[in-house]
XYZ file of C-alpha atoms in Angstrom:
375
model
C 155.772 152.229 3.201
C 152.576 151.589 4.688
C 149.842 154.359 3.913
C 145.954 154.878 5.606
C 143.474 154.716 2.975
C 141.024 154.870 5.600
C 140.412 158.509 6.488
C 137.082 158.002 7.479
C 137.874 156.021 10.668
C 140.955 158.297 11.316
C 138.135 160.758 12.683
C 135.959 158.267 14.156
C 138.462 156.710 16.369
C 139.806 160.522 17.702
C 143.610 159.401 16.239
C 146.233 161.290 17.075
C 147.679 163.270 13.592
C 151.345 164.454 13.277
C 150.711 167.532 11.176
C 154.231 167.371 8.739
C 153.481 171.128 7.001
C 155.200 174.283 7.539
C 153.741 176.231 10.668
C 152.028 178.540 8.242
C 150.264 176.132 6.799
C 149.160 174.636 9.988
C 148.077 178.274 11.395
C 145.535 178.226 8.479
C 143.609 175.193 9.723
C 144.000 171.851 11.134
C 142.130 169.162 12.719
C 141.499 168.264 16.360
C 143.895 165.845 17.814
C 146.759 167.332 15.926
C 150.282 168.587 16.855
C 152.204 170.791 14.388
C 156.013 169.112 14.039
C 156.963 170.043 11.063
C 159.549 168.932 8.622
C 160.667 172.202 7.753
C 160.332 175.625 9.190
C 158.187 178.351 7.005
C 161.514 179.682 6.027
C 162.871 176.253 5.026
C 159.725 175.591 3.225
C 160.023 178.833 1.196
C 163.558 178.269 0.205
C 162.501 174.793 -1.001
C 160.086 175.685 -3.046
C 161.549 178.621 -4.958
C 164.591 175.987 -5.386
C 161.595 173.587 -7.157
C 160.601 176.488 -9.672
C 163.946 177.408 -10.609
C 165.919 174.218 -10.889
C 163.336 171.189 -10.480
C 162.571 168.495 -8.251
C 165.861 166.965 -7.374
C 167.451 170.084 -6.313
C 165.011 171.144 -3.930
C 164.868 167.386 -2.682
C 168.544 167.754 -2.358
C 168.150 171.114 -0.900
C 165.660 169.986 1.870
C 168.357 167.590 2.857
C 170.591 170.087 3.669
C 168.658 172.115 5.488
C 167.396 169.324 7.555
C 170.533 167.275 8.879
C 172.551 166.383 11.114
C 171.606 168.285 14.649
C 168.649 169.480 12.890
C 167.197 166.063 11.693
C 167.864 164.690 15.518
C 165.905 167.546 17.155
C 162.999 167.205 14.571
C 163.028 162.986 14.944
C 163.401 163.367 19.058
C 160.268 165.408 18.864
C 158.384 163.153 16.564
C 159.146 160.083 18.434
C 158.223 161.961 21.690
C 154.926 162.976 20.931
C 154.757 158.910 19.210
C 155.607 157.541 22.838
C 153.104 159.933 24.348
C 150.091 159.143 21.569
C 150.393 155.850 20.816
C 148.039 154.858 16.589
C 149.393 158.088 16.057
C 149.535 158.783 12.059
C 151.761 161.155 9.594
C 150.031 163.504 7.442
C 151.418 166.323 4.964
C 149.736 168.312 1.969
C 149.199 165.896 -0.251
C 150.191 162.546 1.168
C 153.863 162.574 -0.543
C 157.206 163.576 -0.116
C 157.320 165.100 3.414
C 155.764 162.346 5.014
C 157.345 159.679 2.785
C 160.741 161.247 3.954
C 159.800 161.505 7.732
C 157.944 157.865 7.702
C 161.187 156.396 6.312
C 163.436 158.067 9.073
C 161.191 157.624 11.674
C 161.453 153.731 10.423
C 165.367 153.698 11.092
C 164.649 154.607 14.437
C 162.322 152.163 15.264
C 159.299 153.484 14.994
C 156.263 152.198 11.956
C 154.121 154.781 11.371
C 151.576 154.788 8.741
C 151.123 157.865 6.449
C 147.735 159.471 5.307
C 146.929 158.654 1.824
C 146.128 161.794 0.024
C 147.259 163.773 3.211
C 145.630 166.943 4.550
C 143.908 167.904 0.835
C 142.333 164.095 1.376
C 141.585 164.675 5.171
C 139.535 168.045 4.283
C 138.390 166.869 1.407
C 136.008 163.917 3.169
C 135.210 166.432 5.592
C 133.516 168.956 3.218
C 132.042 166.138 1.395
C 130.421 164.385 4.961
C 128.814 168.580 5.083
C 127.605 168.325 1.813
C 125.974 165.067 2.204
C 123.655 166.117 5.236
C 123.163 169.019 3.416
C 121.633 167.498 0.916
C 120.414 163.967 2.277
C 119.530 165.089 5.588
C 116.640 167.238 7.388
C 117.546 170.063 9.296
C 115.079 171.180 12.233
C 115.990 175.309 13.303
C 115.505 176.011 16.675
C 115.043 179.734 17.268
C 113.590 182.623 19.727
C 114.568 185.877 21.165
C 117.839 186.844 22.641
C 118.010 185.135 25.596
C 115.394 182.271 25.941
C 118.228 179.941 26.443
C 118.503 177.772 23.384
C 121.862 176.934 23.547
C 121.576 175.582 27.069
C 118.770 173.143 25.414
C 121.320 171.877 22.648
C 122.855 169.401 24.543
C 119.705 167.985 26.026
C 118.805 166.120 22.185
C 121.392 163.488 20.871
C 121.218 165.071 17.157
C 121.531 168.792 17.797
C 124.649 170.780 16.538
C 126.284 173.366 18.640
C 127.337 175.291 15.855
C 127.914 178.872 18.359
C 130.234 176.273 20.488
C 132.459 175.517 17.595
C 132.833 178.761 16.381
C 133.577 179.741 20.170
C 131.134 182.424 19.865
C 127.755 183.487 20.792
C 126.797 184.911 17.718
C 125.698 188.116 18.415
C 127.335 191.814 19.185
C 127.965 190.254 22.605
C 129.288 186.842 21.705
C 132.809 187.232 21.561
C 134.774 184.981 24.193
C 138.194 185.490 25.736
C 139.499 182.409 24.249
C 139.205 183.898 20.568
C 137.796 182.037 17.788
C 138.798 179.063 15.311
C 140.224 180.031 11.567
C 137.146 179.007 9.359
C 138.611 175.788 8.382
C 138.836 174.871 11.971
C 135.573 175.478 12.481
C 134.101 173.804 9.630
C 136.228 170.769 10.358
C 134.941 170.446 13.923
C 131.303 170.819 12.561
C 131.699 167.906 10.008
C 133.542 165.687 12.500
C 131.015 166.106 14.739
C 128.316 165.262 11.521
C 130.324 162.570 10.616
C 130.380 160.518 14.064
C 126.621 161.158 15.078
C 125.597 159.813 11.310
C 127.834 156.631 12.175
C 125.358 156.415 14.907
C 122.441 155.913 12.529
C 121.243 160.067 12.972
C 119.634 161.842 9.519
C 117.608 164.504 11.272
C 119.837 167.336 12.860
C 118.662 169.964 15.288
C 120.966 173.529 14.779
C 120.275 176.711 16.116
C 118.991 179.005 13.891
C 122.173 181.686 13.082
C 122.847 184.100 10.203
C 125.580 183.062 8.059
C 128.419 184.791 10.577
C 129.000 183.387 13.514
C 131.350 185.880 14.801
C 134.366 185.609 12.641
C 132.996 182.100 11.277
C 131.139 181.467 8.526
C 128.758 178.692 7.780
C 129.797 176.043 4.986
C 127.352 177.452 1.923
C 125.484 173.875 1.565
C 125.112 173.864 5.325
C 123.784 177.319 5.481
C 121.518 177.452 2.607
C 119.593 174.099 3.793
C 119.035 175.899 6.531
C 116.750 178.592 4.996
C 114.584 176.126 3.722
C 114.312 174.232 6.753
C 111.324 174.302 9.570
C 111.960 176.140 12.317
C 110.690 175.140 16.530
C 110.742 178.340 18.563
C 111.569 178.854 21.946
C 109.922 181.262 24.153
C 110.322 183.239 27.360
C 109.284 186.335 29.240
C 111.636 189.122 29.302
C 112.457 188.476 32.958
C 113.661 185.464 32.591
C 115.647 186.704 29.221
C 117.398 189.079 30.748
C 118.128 187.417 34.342
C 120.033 184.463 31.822
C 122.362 187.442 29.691
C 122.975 189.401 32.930
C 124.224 185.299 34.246
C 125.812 184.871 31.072
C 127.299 187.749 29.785
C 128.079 189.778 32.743
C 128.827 187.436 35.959
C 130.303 184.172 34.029
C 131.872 186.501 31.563
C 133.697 188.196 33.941
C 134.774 185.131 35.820
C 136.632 183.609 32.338
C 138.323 186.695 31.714
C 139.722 186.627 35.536
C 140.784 183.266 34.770
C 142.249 183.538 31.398
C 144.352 186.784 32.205
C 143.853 187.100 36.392
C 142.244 189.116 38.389
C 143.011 192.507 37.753
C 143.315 192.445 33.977
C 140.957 190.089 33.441
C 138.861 193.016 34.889
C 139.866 195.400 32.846
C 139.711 193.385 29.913
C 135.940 192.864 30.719
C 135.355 195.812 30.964
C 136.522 196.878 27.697
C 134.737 193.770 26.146
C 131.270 195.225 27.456
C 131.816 198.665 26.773
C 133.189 197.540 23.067
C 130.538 195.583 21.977
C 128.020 198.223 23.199
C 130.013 200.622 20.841
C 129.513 198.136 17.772
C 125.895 199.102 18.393
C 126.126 202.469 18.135
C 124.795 203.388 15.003
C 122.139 201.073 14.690
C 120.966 202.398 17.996
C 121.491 206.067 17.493
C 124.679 207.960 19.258
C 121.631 209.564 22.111
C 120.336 206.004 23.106
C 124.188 204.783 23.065
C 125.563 207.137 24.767
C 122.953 206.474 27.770
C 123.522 203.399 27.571
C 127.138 203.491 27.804
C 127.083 205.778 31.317
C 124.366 203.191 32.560
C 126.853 200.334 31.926
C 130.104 202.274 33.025
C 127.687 202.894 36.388
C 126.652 198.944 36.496
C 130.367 198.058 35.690
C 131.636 200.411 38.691
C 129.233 198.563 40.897
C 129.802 194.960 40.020
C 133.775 195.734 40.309
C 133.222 197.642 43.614
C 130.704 195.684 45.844
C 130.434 192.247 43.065
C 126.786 193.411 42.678
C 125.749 192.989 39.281
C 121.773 194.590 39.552
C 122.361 197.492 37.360
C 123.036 195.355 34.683
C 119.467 195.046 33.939
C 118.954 198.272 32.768
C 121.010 198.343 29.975
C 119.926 194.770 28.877
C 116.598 195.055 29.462
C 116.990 198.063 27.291
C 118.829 196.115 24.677
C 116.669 193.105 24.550
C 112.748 195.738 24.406
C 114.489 198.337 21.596
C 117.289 196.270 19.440
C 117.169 192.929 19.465
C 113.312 192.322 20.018
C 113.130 194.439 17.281
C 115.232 192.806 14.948
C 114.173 189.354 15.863
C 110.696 190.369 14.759
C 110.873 192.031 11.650
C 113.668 188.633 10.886
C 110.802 186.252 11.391
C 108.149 187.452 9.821
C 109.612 186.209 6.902
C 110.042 182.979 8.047
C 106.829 182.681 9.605
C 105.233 179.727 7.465
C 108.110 177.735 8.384
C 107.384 177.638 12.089
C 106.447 174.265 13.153
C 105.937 175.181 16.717
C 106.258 177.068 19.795
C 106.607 176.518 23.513
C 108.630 177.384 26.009
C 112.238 175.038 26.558
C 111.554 171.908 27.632
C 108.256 171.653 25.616
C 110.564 172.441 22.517
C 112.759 169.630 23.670
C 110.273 167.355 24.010
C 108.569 168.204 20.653
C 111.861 167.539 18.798
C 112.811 164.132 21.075
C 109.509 162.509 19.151
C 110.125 164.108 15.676
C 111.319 161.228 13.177
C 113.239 162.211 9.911
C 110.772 162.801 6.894
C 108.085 163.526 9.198
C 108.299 167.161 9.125
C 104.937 168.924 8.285
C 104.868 173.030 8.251
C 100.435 172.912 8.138
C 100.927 170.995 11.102
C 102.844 173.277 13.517
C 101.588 173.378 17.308
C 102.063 175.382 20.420
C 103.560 174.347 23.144
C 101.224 177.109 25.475
């Protein structure tokens, strides 16, 4: 039965995976362009495998059997062959590359239907995937682009061909703020999108990547360790902005567009409430690095804003409370952060001099003495 030794090109060509493990397998971490149809439930799966420790391999084959046939087997082939019909190149994958998807391959066969199986399976698919992170890690330059809370640097990611959205696929803005409505990715999601996304743009010839510069939690997420500890020794290209402008882009951000997903997501009136309590929560994560005085003013200035921008959609009194924020926590922290990190700056300037200043970098060319100013 024919098998796909190359994985590689699995992930450049986007090709639809049928994902052959238990659901609770799948719920730990997949890949994009993958349906979970299982050959056997979780509960299936665990009755199989105690079946394999007490009596060995052919009894738990034989077991598996039973539990999948008959009506069973035709409900889990009808959906196979469905989502086949639907995603044509699609390809089989389970743990390891053996029995499950041997089994399902061959019946899928007597229907019909030639699919090829991943060689290896999902242990082979991750397994390239960690190994494409490691490589850049440790082959390629990294460029840091950083600046204060607010000066917009994700909005200049997508402007250079070799940046990295790293926030965007952990779904998450990386801060006490930066939770989304949607939730975030398990961790091996989210390292799988990163390295897919490494993987394709070094097809394209790129060894220099642009990331933003981000602690090593990302919300929930955490950086892969090779990724994250080239990045402390890598130069760093601030942005900068006046606190105006800062806060005018959170208050956009976080309080008008913010409010507008959550109305989508869960409609009008709890999506309301549920913003609500997303502002006035992450304020509270604050509290005790801003003292319970300053927090609690705080908090009545944003219930205040919050009764306003749900009342009359005016979102002014917003500023307050950020501008607050941005002056006597995050300014703050930002600071003291950098200091540290100071001889690594290779420039400054405000967005699209920072863009431009990365555009005409070229890999190897990377010289901390010679940092600049955009000003």
């Amino acid at each position: 039965m024919k098998q796909t030794t190359d994985i590689k090109q699995l992930f450049l060509d986007d090709r639809p995976l049928i994902d052959l493990r238990a659901p609770i397998e799948f719920a730990r971490g997949a890949f994009p362009n993958t349906i979970n149809l299982p050959l056997l439930t979780d509960s299936e799966r665990a009755a199989v495998g105690t079946c394999y420790k007490k009596h060995g391999q052919k009894a738990a084959i034989d077991l598996g059997h039973e539990l999948v046939c008959k009506e069973v087997r035709q409900q889990r082939t009808e959906a196979w062959i469905e989502f086949i019909r639907q995603n044509p190149g699609a390809v089989l994958y389970c743990f390891r590359g053996g029995l499950r998807s041997e089994t399902v391959q061959q019946w899928l066969k007597q229907e019909g239907y030639a699919l090829p199986r991943v060689a290896g399976g999902y242990k082979a698919l991750r397994h390239l995937l960690m190994e494409t992170i490691e490589n850049v890690a440790r082959n390629h330059s990294l460029v840091l682009l950083g600046g204060m809370t607010g000066v917009g640097k994700t909005e200049l990611l997508p402007l250079l061909e070799n940046s990295i959205d790293l926030e965007g696929h952990a779904h998450h803005r990386g801060s006490a703020f930066g939770g989304l409505p949607e939730g975030q990715p398990t961790n091996i999601e989210f390292e799988n999108r990163i390295a897919i996304e490494f993987l394709k743009k070094s097809e394209a010839g790129i060894r220099q990547w642009v990331v933003e510069h981000e602690s090593r939690m990302i919300g929930a997420n955490c950086l892969p360790a090779p990724l994250y500890l080239a990045m402390q020794d890598s130069p760093l290209v601030i942005v900068e902005a006046g606190i105006e402008e800062r806060a005018e882009r959170i208050r956009r951000d976080y309080v008008e567009q913010m409010r507008q997903q959550y109305r989508l997501l869960f409609g009008a009136s709890d999506g309301d409430l549920q913003f609500c309590r997303f502002l006035q929560e992450s304020l509270a994560k604050l509290q005790r690095k801003l003292g319970d005085r300053n927090w609690r003013e705080l908090d009545a200035i944003m219930a205040r804003a919050l009764r306003q921008q749900l009342d009359h959609g005016d979102t002014g009194l917003h500023m307050e409370w950020i501008t607050f924020l941005l002056e006597h926590y995050y300014d703050k922290f930002y600071r003291k952060g950098i200091e540290k990190r100071s001889a690594s700056i290779i420039f400054r300037g405000e967005g699209q001099a920072c863009v431009d200043f990365l555009r005409q970098m070229r890999p190897g060319a990377i010289d901390p003495a010679a940092s600049g100013t955009g000003s």
